[in-house]
């Protein structure tokens, strides 16, 4: 529910698209580090703070059983959301985030403005 794999070996592009996606979802970026592959953002919802932390890391090719990319390289993205210090377990929140991120990465990969 909180993790997806994307067929790209460029973690920097993924992190940039994570930032754009979070901003599109009305989050304010608190911290971003492309070298570590980590983005932290906050959004107010009904007067309460929602914090999302997203990490992007290269997958290890030996642990991947699916070979959907021809190079065998992918980036694993994990999102953790908290509402008033409680973890959000509603799959819809993560589904919306990953759907938006997938669209953003597709557009970036196909150079669509």
Short mmCIF file of C-alpha atoms in Angstrom, two decimals:
data_model
loop_
_atom_site.label_atom_id
_atom_site.label_comp_id
_atom_site.label_asym_id
_atom_site.label_seq_id
_atom_site.Cartn_x
_atom_site.Cartn_y
_atom_site.Cartn_z
CA UNK A 1 0.00 0.00 0.00
CA UNK A 2 2.84 2.42 0.78
CA UNK A 3 5.48 1.19 -1.67
CA UNK A 4 5.71 1.18 -5.46
CA UNK A 5 8.43 0.33 -7.94
CA UNK A 6 9.07 2.53 -10.98
CA UNK A 7 10.97 1.40 -14.08
CA UNK A 8 13.76 3.93 -14.12
CA UNK A 9 17.30 4.00 -12.82
CA UNK A 10 17.34 7.79 -12.32
CA UNK A 11 16.52 8.41 -8.67
CA UNK A 12 17.01 12.18 -9.10
CA UNK A 13 14.19 12.33 -11.66
CA UNK A 14 11.96 10.34 -9.32
CA UNK A 15 12.69 12.66 -6.39
CA UNK A 16 11.97 15.74 -8.52
CA UNK A 17 8.66 14.22 -9.57
CA UNK A 18 7.85 13.32 -5.95
CA UNK A 19 8.35 16.99 -5.05
CA UNK A 20 6.12 18.13 -7.93
CA UNK A 21 3.45 15.59 -7.03
CA UNK A 22 3.38 16.62 -3.38
CA UNK A 23 3.10 20.27 -4.38
CA UNK A 24 0.25 19.42 -6.77
CA UNK A 25 -1.49 17.75 -3.81
CA UNK A 26 -1.18 21.02 -1.80
CA UNK A 27 1.77 19.96 0.36
CA UNK A 28 4.52 22.39 1.32
CA UNK A 29 7.99 20.86 0.99
CA UNK A 30 9.84 20.98 4.32
CA UNK A 31 13.00 19.10 3.36
CA UNK A 32 14.29 17.50 0.20
CA UNK A 33 17.57 15.69 -0.38
CA UNK A 34 18.12 14.18 -3.81
CA UNK A 35 21.36 12.49 -2.69
CA UNK A 36 19.51 10.58 0.03
CA UNK A 37 16.33 10.27 -2.02
CA UNK A 38 14.14 11.73 0.73
CA UNK A 39 11.36 14.33 0.67
CA UNK A 40 9.35 15.54 3.66
CA UNK A 41 6.27 17.72 3.25
CA UNK A 42 3.39 19.11 5.31
CA UNK A 43 -0.18 20.10 4.56
CA UNK A 44 -2.98 21.47 6.72
CA UNK A 45 -6.22 19.51 6.58
CA UNK A 46 -9.21 20.63 8.66
CA UNK A 47 -6.85 22.63 10.86
CA UNK A 48 -4.63 19.63 11.52
CA UNK A 49 -1.20 18.81 10.19
CA UNK A 50 -0.67 16.02 7.66
CA UNK A 51 2.97 15.09 7.16
CA UNK A 52 4.22 12.88 4.37
CA UNK A 53 7.72 11.52 4.08
CA UNK A 54 8.72 9.86 0.81
CA UNK A 55 11.91 7.94 0.16
CA UNK A 56 13.26 6.75 -3.18
CA UNK A 57 15.94 4.09 -3.38
CA UNK A 58 17.38 1.91 -6.12
CA UNK A 59 16.05 -1.63 -6.02
CA UNK A 60 18.40 -4.53 -5.74
CA UNK A 61 18.11 -6.49 -8.96
CA UNK A 62 18.50 -9.81 -7.16
CA UNK A 63 15.39 -9.31 -5.00
CA UNK A 64 13.18 -8.30 -7.91
CA UNK A 65 11.25 -11.23 -9.32
CA UNK A 66 9.58 -9.26 -12.11
CA UNK A 67 11.63 -8.05 -15.04
CA UNK A 68 9.33 -5.38 -16.38
CA UNK A 69 12.16 -3.07 -17.34
CA UNK A 70 14.64 -4.13 -19.96
CA UNK A 71 17.63 -2.90 -17.95
CA UNK A 72 16.38 -4.56 -14.76
CA UNK A 73 16.76 -1.31 -12.86
CA UNK A 74 14.03 0.38 -10.92
CA UNK A 75 13.50 2.81 -8.09
CA UNK A 76 11.46 1.83 -5.05
CA UNK A 77 9.35 4.68 -3.66
CA UNK A 78 7.91 4.45 -0.15
CA UNK A 79 5.45 6.99 1.27
CA UNK A 80 4.58 7.39 4.96
CA UNK A 81 1.78 9.76 5.93
CA UNK A 82 0.82 10.93 9.43
CA UNK A 83 -2.23 12.84 10.59
CA UNK A 84 -1.72 14.49 13.99
CA UNK A 85 1.17 12.13 14.75
CA UNK A 86 -0.93 9.05 13.94
CA UNK A 87 -0.01 6.94 10.91
CA UNK A 88 -2.51 7.12 8.06
CA UNK A 89 -3.60 3.62 7.11
CA UNK A 90 -6.25 4.57 4.53
CA UNK A 91 -5.06 3.05 1.25
CA UNK A 92 -6.85 5.77 -0.78
CA UNK A 93 -4.36 8.44 0.38
CA UNK A 94 -1.43 6.38 -0.89
CA UNK A 95 -3.29 5.29 -4.03
CA UNK A 96 -3.95 8.93 -4.98
CA UNK A 97 -0.32 9.88 -4.34
CA UNK A 98 1.11 7.01 -6.38
CA UNK A 99 -1.39 7.54 -9.20
CA UNK A 100 -0.34 11.20 -9.48
CA UNK A 101 3.35 10.26 -9.25
CA UNK A 102 2.96 7.64 -12.00
CA UNK A 103 1.38 10.20 -14.31
CA UNK A 104 4.11 12.71 -13.55
CA UNK A 105 6.88 10.19 -14.25
CA UNK A 106 5.20 9.10 -17.47
CA UNK A 107 4.98 12.69 -18.68
CA UNK A 108 8.61 13.34 -17.70
CA UNK A 109 9.81 10.19 -19.46
CA UNK A 110 7.97 11.15 -22.63
CA UNK A 111 9.02 14.82 -22.48
CA UNK A 112 5.44 16.07 -22.33
CA UNK A 113 5.05 19.57 -20.94
#
